[in-house]
Amino acid sequence: MPRIVLLGPPGVGKGTQAGPLAKTLGVPHLSTGELLRAAVAGGTPLGREADVYMRAGRLVPDELVLHILTERLEEPDARPGFVLDGYPRNRSQAETLARLVPVDIVLFFELPEHALIERLTLRRSCPTCGRLYNLATLPPKVPGRCDEDGSPLLQRSDDAPEAVRTRLRTYREQTEPLLEFYRSTGQLRSIDASGTTTEVGHRLREALDRPNP
Ligand code: ADP
């Protein structure tokens, strides 16, 4: 079973594609953002520390993220394979990951910046099941309510305009250089992340079926 990393800017749709992709492949979806938000919601000491960085749109310190990620990677369901979303986000995390587990493919989601900002500000999520919506392109059936469980949908605190700007800057400065890193290792495959969820899903499957460059 494959070990796949999803790489790309905030708002590009990694979280939306990761769940269905993981289900098709029969592996768990691991999202460091979701793991951190669960720690924040649980009020753990790690969660309280991470919350300050996340609200501001900054990266949570490497050692905190590594702690929750290794715990999750050690669970039996993640041993044979996974779809990892949100990690690595800087060079040091990429080097750490390479030491932790062998990654088969790094899928890079590409989208122009104006489209990212639009997606982030129109994004809503379900606090109960984590499902994501977009008010323009992927609205819930009943306005303001999750299709799965009827919970009232929320806007993430870090989807506020100021935090969005910081997240995009952080991405350009720290995460984007990883493209070169993964290109040089031969693990990188890029996909066009524009269009509907279904279109991106198709491109994703195609990219996975391509042989390594
Ligand atoms: P997005 O990719 O849209 O920014 P995520 O849910 O992946 O959303 O991440 C939300 C926030 O969680 C990030 O802005 C950051 O503060 C924190 N975070 C998630 N993953 C990491 C990571 N690997 N390293 C540092 N911080 C992280």
mmCIF file of C-alpha atoms and ligand atoms in Angstrom:
data_model
loop_
_atom_site.group_PDB
_atom_site.id
_atom_site.type_symbol
_atom_site.label_atom_id
_atom_site.label_comp_id
_atom_site.label_asym_id
_atom_site.label_seq_id
_atom_site.Cartn_x
_atom_site.Cartn_y
_atom_site.Cartn_z
ATOM 1 C CA MET A 1 0.000 0.000 0.000
ATOM 2 C CA PRO A 2 1.291 3.419 -0.868
ATOM 3 C CA ARG A 3 2.666 6.131 1.375
ATOM 4 C CA ILE A 4 1.611 9.407 -0.179
ATOM 5 C CA VAL A 5 2.320 13.000 0.829
ATOM 6 C CA LEU A 6 0.106 15.856 -0.362
ATOM 7 C CA LEU A 7 1.993 19.110 -0.824
ATOM 8 C CA GLY A 8 0.653 22.515 -1.763
ATOM 9 C CA PRO A 9 -0.413 25.933 -0.509
ATOM 10 C CA PRO A 10 -3.200 26.484 2.037
ATOM 11 C CA GLY A 11 -6.613 26.527 0.368
ATOM 12 C CA VAL A 12 -5.538 24.421 -2.607
ATOM 13 C CA GLY A 13 -7.899 21.552 -1.733
ATOM 14 C CA LYS A 14 -5.554 18.941 -0.241
ATOM 15 C CA GLY A 15 -7.891 18.330 2.695
ATOM 16 C CA THR A 16 -10.898 17.897 0.395
ATOM 17 C CA GLN A 17 -9.143 15.327 -1.822
ATOM 18 C CA ALA A 18 -7.271 13.500 0.932
ATOM 19 C CA GLY A 19 -10.282 11.781 2.520
ATOM 20 C CA PRO A 20 -11.769 10.230 -0.645
ATOM 21 C CA LEU A 21 -8.290 9.326 -1.957
ATOM 22 C CA ALA A 22 -7.358 7.554 1.280
ATOM 23 C CA LYS A 23 -10.661 5.678 1.215
ATOM 24 C CA THR A 24 -10.077 4.480 -2.365
ATOM 25 C CA LEU A 25 -6.585 3.290 -1.490
ATOM 26 C CA GLY A 26 -7.687 1.715 1.788
ATOM 27 C CA VAL A 27 -5.235 3.693 3.929
ATOM 28 C CA PRO A 28 -5.843 6.297 6.661
ATOM 29 C CA HIS A 29 -5.838 10.037 5.988
ATOM 30 C CA LEU A 30 -3.396 11.752 8.335
ATOM 31 C CA SER A 31 -3.689 15.526 8.585
ATOM 32 C CA THR A 32 -1.386 17.385 10.946
ATOM 33 C CA GLY A 33 -3.802 20.359 10.827
ATOM 34 C CA GLU A 34 -6.668 18.086 11.960
ATOM 35 C CA LEU A 35 -4.526 16.416 14.633
ATOM 36 C CA LEU A 36 -3.515 19.835 15.948
ATOM 37 C CA ARG A 37 -7.097 21.140 15.881
ATOM 38 C CA ALA A 38 -8.175 18.033 17.837
ATOM 39 C CA ALA A 39 -5.487 18.782 20.439
ATOM 40 C CA VAL A 40 -6.699 22.407 20.626
ATOM 41 C CA ALA A 41 -10.330 21.290 21.018
ATOM 42 C CA GLY A 42 -9.273 18.789 23.701
ATOM 43 C CA GLY A 43 -7.524 21.542 25.645
ATOM 44 C CA THR A 44 -4.317 19.503 26.090
ATOM 45 C CA PRO A 45 -1.097 21.388 27.002
ATOM 46 C CA LEU A 46 0.186 20.758 23.453
ATOM 47 C CA GLY A 47 -3.100 22.044 22.050
ATOM 48 C CA ARG A 48 -2.977 25.216 24.124
ATOM 49 C CA GLU A 49 0.541 25.946 22.916
ATOM 50 C CA ALA A 50 -0.258 25.171 19.261
ATOM 51 C CA ASP A 51 -3.401 27.323 19.307
ATOM 52 C CA VAL A 52 -1.431 30.568 19.580
ATOM 53 C CA TYR A 53 0.570 29.822 16.417
ATOM 54 C CA MET A 54 -2.398 28.478 14.459
ATOM 55 C CA ARG A 55 -4.644 31.463 15.085
ATOM 56 C CA ALA A 56 -1.893 33.727 13.777
ATOM 57 C CA GLY A 57 -1.398 31.546 10.695
ATOM 58 C CA ARG A 58 2.167 30.658 11.701
ATOM 59 C CA LEU A 59 3.800 27.243 11.742
ATOM 60 C CA VAL A 60 3.530 25.347 15.009
ATOM 61 C CA PRO A 61 7.056 24.507 16.327
ATOM 62 C CA ASP A 62 8.511 21.391 14.683
ATOM 63 C CA GLU A 63 8.860 19.360 17.889
ATOM 64 C CA LEU A 64 5.161 19.753 18.797
ATOM 65 C CA VAL A 65 3.987 18.674 15.339
ATOM 66 C CA LEU A 66 6.464 15.809 15.287
ATOM 67 C CA HIS A 67 5.129 14.589 18.626
ATOM 68 C CA ILE A 68 1.515 14.268 17.435
ATOM 69 C CA LEU A 69 2.560 12.932 14.040
ATOM 70 C CA THR A 70 4.786 10.126 15.364
ATOM 71 C CA GLU A 71 2.053 9.096 17.787
ATOM 72 C CA ARG A 72 -0.367 8.795 14.875
ATOM 73 C CA LEU A 73 2.131 7.036 12.584
ATOM 74 C CA GLU A 74 2.687 4.398 15.254
ATOM 75 C CA GLU A 75 -0.973 3.345 15.261
ATOM 76 C CA PRO A 76 -1.368 -0.007 13.455
ATOM 77 C CA ASP A 77 -3.630 1.287 10.649
ATOM 78 C CA ALA A 78 -0.931 3.704 9.447
ATOM 79 C CA ARG A 79 1.858 1.093 9.252
ATOM 80 C CA PRO A 80 1.149 -0.218 5.710
ATOM 81 C CA GLY A 81 0.361 3.136 4.078
ATOM 82 C CA PHE A 82 -1.231 6.562 4.421
ATOM 83 C CA VAL A 83 -2.191 9.806 2.758
ATOM 84 C CA LEU A 84 -0.346 12.501 4.694
ATOM 85 C CA ASP A 85 -1.623 16.052 4.391
ATOM 86 C CA GLY A 86 0.018 19.095 6.013
ATOM 87 C CA TYR A 87 3.451 17.600 6.674
ATOM 88 C CA PRO A 88 6.239 18.401 5.843
ATOM 89 C CA ARG A 89 6.010 22.179 5.726
ATOM 90 C CA ASN A 90 9.693 23.101 5.901
ATOM 91 C CA ARG A 91 13.077 21.596 5.109
ATOM 92 C CA SER A 92 13.722 20.289 8.578
ATOM 93 C CA GLN A 93 10.341 18.469 8.635
ATOM 94 C CA ALA A 94 11.096 16.947 5.208
ATOM 95 C CA GLU A 95 14.388 15.586 6.505
ATOM 96 C CA THR A 96 12.704 14.256 9.641
ATOM 97 C CA LEU A 97 10.005 12.517 7.587
ATOM 98 C CA ALA A 98 12.605 10.873 5.360
ATOM 99 C CA ARG A 99 14.157 9.364 8.499
ATOM 100 C CA LEU A 100 10.791 8.246 9.922
ATOM 101 C CA VAL A 101 9.130 6.461 6.966
ATOM 102 C CA PRO A 102 9.824 5.802 3.297
ATOM 103 C CA VAL A 103 7.466 7.971 1.208
ATOM 104 C CA ASP A 104 6.534 6.657 -2.263
ATOM 105 C CA ILE A 105 4.967 9.694 -3.929
ATOM 106 C CA VAL A 106 4.705 13.420 -3.218
ATOM 107 C CA LEU A 107 1.705 14.953 -4.982
ATOM 108 C CA PHE A 108 1.967 18.691 -5.512
ATOM 109 C CA PHE A 109 -1.282 20.684 -5.938
ATOM 110 C CA GLU A 110 -0.848 23.796 -8.107
ATOM 111 C CA LEU A 111 -3.152 26.852 -8.086
ATOM 112 C CA PRO A 112 -2.695 30.619 -8.597
ATOM 113 C CA GLU A 113 -2.719 32.794 -5.472
ATOM 114 C CA HIS A 114 -5.972 34.711 -6.181
ATOM 115 C CA ALA A 115 -7.841 31.401 -6.388
ATOM 116 C CA LEU A 116 -6.329 30.288 -3.065
ATOM 117 C CA ILE A 117 -7.522 33.404 -1.259
ATOM 118 C CA GLU A 118 -11.016 32.943 -2.675
ATOM 119 C CA ARG A 119 -11.155 29.292 -1.639
ATOM 120 C CA LEU A 120 -9.953 30.044 1.887
ATOM 121 C CA THR A 121 -12.434 32.824 2.563
ATOM 122 C CA LEU A 122 -15.375 30.784 1.187
ATOM 123 C CA ARG A 123 -14.371 27.658 3.105
ATOM 124 C CA ARG A 124 -16.545 26.270 5.913
ATOM 125 C CA SER A 125 -16.030 23.079 7.886
ATOM 126 C CA CYS A 126 -17.956 20.735 10.117
ATOM 127 C CA PRO A 127 -16.631 20.754 13.709
ATOM 128 C CA THR A 128 -18.020 17.241 14.258
ATOM 129 C CA CYS A 129 -16.819 15.188 11.263
ATOM 130 C CA GLY A 130 -14.278 17.554 9.665
ATOM 131 C CA ARG A 131 -15.992 17.605 6.260
ATOM 132 C CA LEU A 132 -15.146 20.661 4.169
ATOM 133 C CA TYR A 133 -17.472 22.866 2.130
ATOM 134 C CA ASN A 134 -17.118 25.849 -0.171
ATOM 135 C CA LEU A 135 -19.978 28.345 -0.230
ATOM 136 C CA ALA A 136 -19.603 28.855 -3.996
ATOM 137 C CA THR A 137 -18.508 25.519 -5.441
ATOM 138 C CA LEU A 138 -19.354 22.871 -2.834
ATOM 139 C CA PRO A 139 -22.205 24.223 -0.671
ATOM 140 C CA PRO A 140 -24.025 22.103 1.934
ATOM 141 C CA LYS A 141 -27.522 20.871 0.977
ATOM 142 C CA VAL A 142 -29.074 22.821 3.865
ATOM 143 C CA PRO A 143 -27.396 26.232 4.274
ATOM 144 C CA GLY A 144 -25.073 26.366 7.280
ATOM 145 C CA ARG A 145 -25.504 22.655 8.169
ATOM 146 C CA CYS A 146 -23.283 19.617 7.569
ATOM 147 C CA ASP A 147 -24.704 17.074 5.078
ATOM 148 C CA GLU A 148 -23.348 14.180 7.195
ATOM 149 C CA ASP A 149 -24.501 15.052 10.692
ATOM 150 C CA GLY A 150 -26.403 18.358 10.588
ATOM 151 C CA SER A 151 -23.864 20.196 12.798
ATOM 152 C CA PRO A 152 -23.694 23.990 12.319
ATOM 153 C CA LEU A 153 -20.776 24.738 9.959
ATOM 154 C CA LEU A 154 -17.946 26.968 11.141
ATOM 155 C CA GLN A 155 -15.320 29.197 9.566
ATOM 156 C CA ARG A 156 -11.852 28.351 10.883
ATOM 157 C CA SER A 157 -10.286 31.128 12.966
ATOM 158 C CA ASP A 158 -7.192 31.010 10.733
ATOM 159 C CA ASP A 159 -9.323 31.628 7.618
ATOM 160 C CA ALA A 160 -9.678 35.270 8.712
ATOM 161 C CA PRO A 161 -7.997 37.599 6.142
ATOM 162 C CA GLU A 162 -4.924 38.538 8.222
ATOM 163 C CA ALA A 163 -4.134 34.898 9.118
ATOM 164 C CA VAL A 164 -4.683 33.878 5.479
ATOM 165 C CA ARG A 165 -2.034 36.384 4.360
ATOM 166 C CA THR A 166 0.434 35.061 6.946
ATOM 167 C CA ARG A 167 -0.231 31.435 5.957
ATOM 168 C CA LEU A 168 0.391 32.177 2.287
ATOM 169 C CA ARG A 169 3.615 34.037 3.096
ATOM 170 C CA THR A 170 4.790 31.228 5.370
ATOM 171 C CA TYR A 171 4.012 28.751 2.602
ATOM 172 C CA ARG A 172 6.043 30.671 0.009
ATOM 173 C CA GLU A 173 9.008 31.139 2.316
ATOM 174 C CA GLN A 174 9.203 27.739 4.000
ATOM 175 C CA THR A 175 7.136 25.120 2.173
ATOM 176 C CA GLU A 176 7.526 26.001 -1.501
ATOM 177 C CA PRO A 177 11.295 25.305 -1.475
ATOM 178 C CA LEU A 178 10.395 21.657 -0.783
ATOM 179 C CA LEU A 179 9.347 21.318 -4.421
ATOM 180 C CA GLU A 180 13.001 21.427 -5.439
ATOM 181 C CA PHE A 181 13.860 18.971 -2.688
ATOM 182 C CA TYR A 182 11.292 16.393 -3.875
ATOM 183 C CA ARG A 183 12.010 17.025 -7.540
ATOM 184 C CA SER A 184 15.609 16.100 -6.890
ATOM 185 C CA THR A 185 14.631 12.892 -5.116
ATOM 186 C CA GLY A 186 12.307 11.915 -8.020
ATOM 187 C CA GLN A 187 9.270 11.635 -5.725
ATOM 188 C CA LEU A 188 7.375 14.681 -7.063
ATOM 189 C CA ARG A 189 4.271 14.601 -9.273
ATOM 190 C CA SER A 190 2.340 17.820 -9.967
ATOM 191 C CA ILE A 191 -1.355 18.250 -10.616
ATOM 192 C CA ASP A 192 -3.461 21.204 -11.711
ATOM 193 C CA ALA A 193 -5.748 21.925 -8.738
ATOM 194 C CA SER A 194 -8.163 24.258 -10.560
ATOM 195 C CA GLY A 195 -11.760 23.345 -11.371
ATOM 196 C CA THR A 196 -14.235 21.205 -9.503
ATOM 197 C CA THR A 197 -13.531 18.645 -6.796
ATOM 198 C CA THR A 198 -14.402 15.870 -9.264
ATOM 199 C CA GLU A 199 -12.013 17.201 -11.934
ATOM 200 C CA VAL A 200 -9.153 17.477 -9.455
ATOM 201 C CA GLY A 201 -9.968 13.977 -8.179
ATOM 202 C CA HIS A 202 -9.584 12.579 -11.712
ATOM 203 C CA ARG A 203 -6.250 14.341 -12.265
ATOM 204 C CA LEU A 204 -5.075 12.969 -8.967
ATOM 205 C CA ARG A 205 -5.852 9.364 -9.924
ATOM 206 C CA GLU A 206 -4.135 9.902 -13.300
ATOM 207 C CA ALA A 207 -1.041 11.278 -11.608
ATOM 208 C CA LEU A 208 -0.901 8.257 -9.316
ATOM 209 C CA ASP A 209 -1.137 5.881 -12.282
ATOM 210 C CA ARG A 210 1.799 7.602 -14.054
ATOM 211 C CA PRO A 211 5.129 5.845 -13.727
ATOM 212 C CA ASN A 212 7.792 7.661 -11.727
ATOM 213 C CA PRO A 213 9.770 10.225 -13.820
HETATM 214 P P1 ADP B 1 -3.843 24.786 5.650
HETATM 215 O O1 ADP B 1 -2.994 23.856 4.828
HETATM 216 O O2 ADP B 1 -5.070 25.211 4.912
HETATM 217 O O3 ADP B 1 -3.089 25.947 6.232
HETATM 218 P P2 ADP B 1 -3.932 22.853 7.843
HETATM 219 O O4 ADP B 1 -5.162 22.321 8.459
HETATM 220 O O5 ADP B 1 -3.053 21.921 7.111
HETATM 221 O O6 ADP B 1 -4.453 24.018 6.885
HETATM 222 O O7 ADP B 1 -3.040 23.611 8.932
HETATM 223 C C1 ADP B 1 -3.573 24.568 9.783
HETATM 224 C C2 ADP B 1 -2.491 25.134 10.712
HETATM 225 O O8 ADP B 1 -1.945 24.078 11.518
HETATM 226 C C3 ADP B 1 -1.271 25.734 10.006
HETATM 227 O O9 ADP B 1 -1.474 27.082 9.632
HETATM 228 C C4 ADP B 1 -0.196 25.599 11.104
HETATM 229 O O10 ADP B 1 -0.346 26.593 12.087
HETATM 230 C C5 ADP B 1 -0.553 24.261 11.751
HETATM 231 N N1 ADP B 1 0.192 23.139 11.128
HETATM 232 C C6 ADP B 1 -0.335 22.091 10.447
HETATM 233 N N2 ADP B 1 0.636 21.259 10.009
HETATM 234 C C7 ADP B 1 1.808 21.795 10.427
HETATM 235 C C8 ADP B 1 3.175 21.432 10.281
HETATM 236 N N3 ADP B 1 3.558 20.350 9.600
HETATM 237 N N4 ADP B 1 4.123 22.226 10.846
HETATM 238 C C9 ADP B 1 3.788 23.323 11.520
HETATM 239 N N5 ADP B 1 2.521 23.742 11.690
HETATM 240 C C10 ADP B 1 1.531 22.990 11.159
#
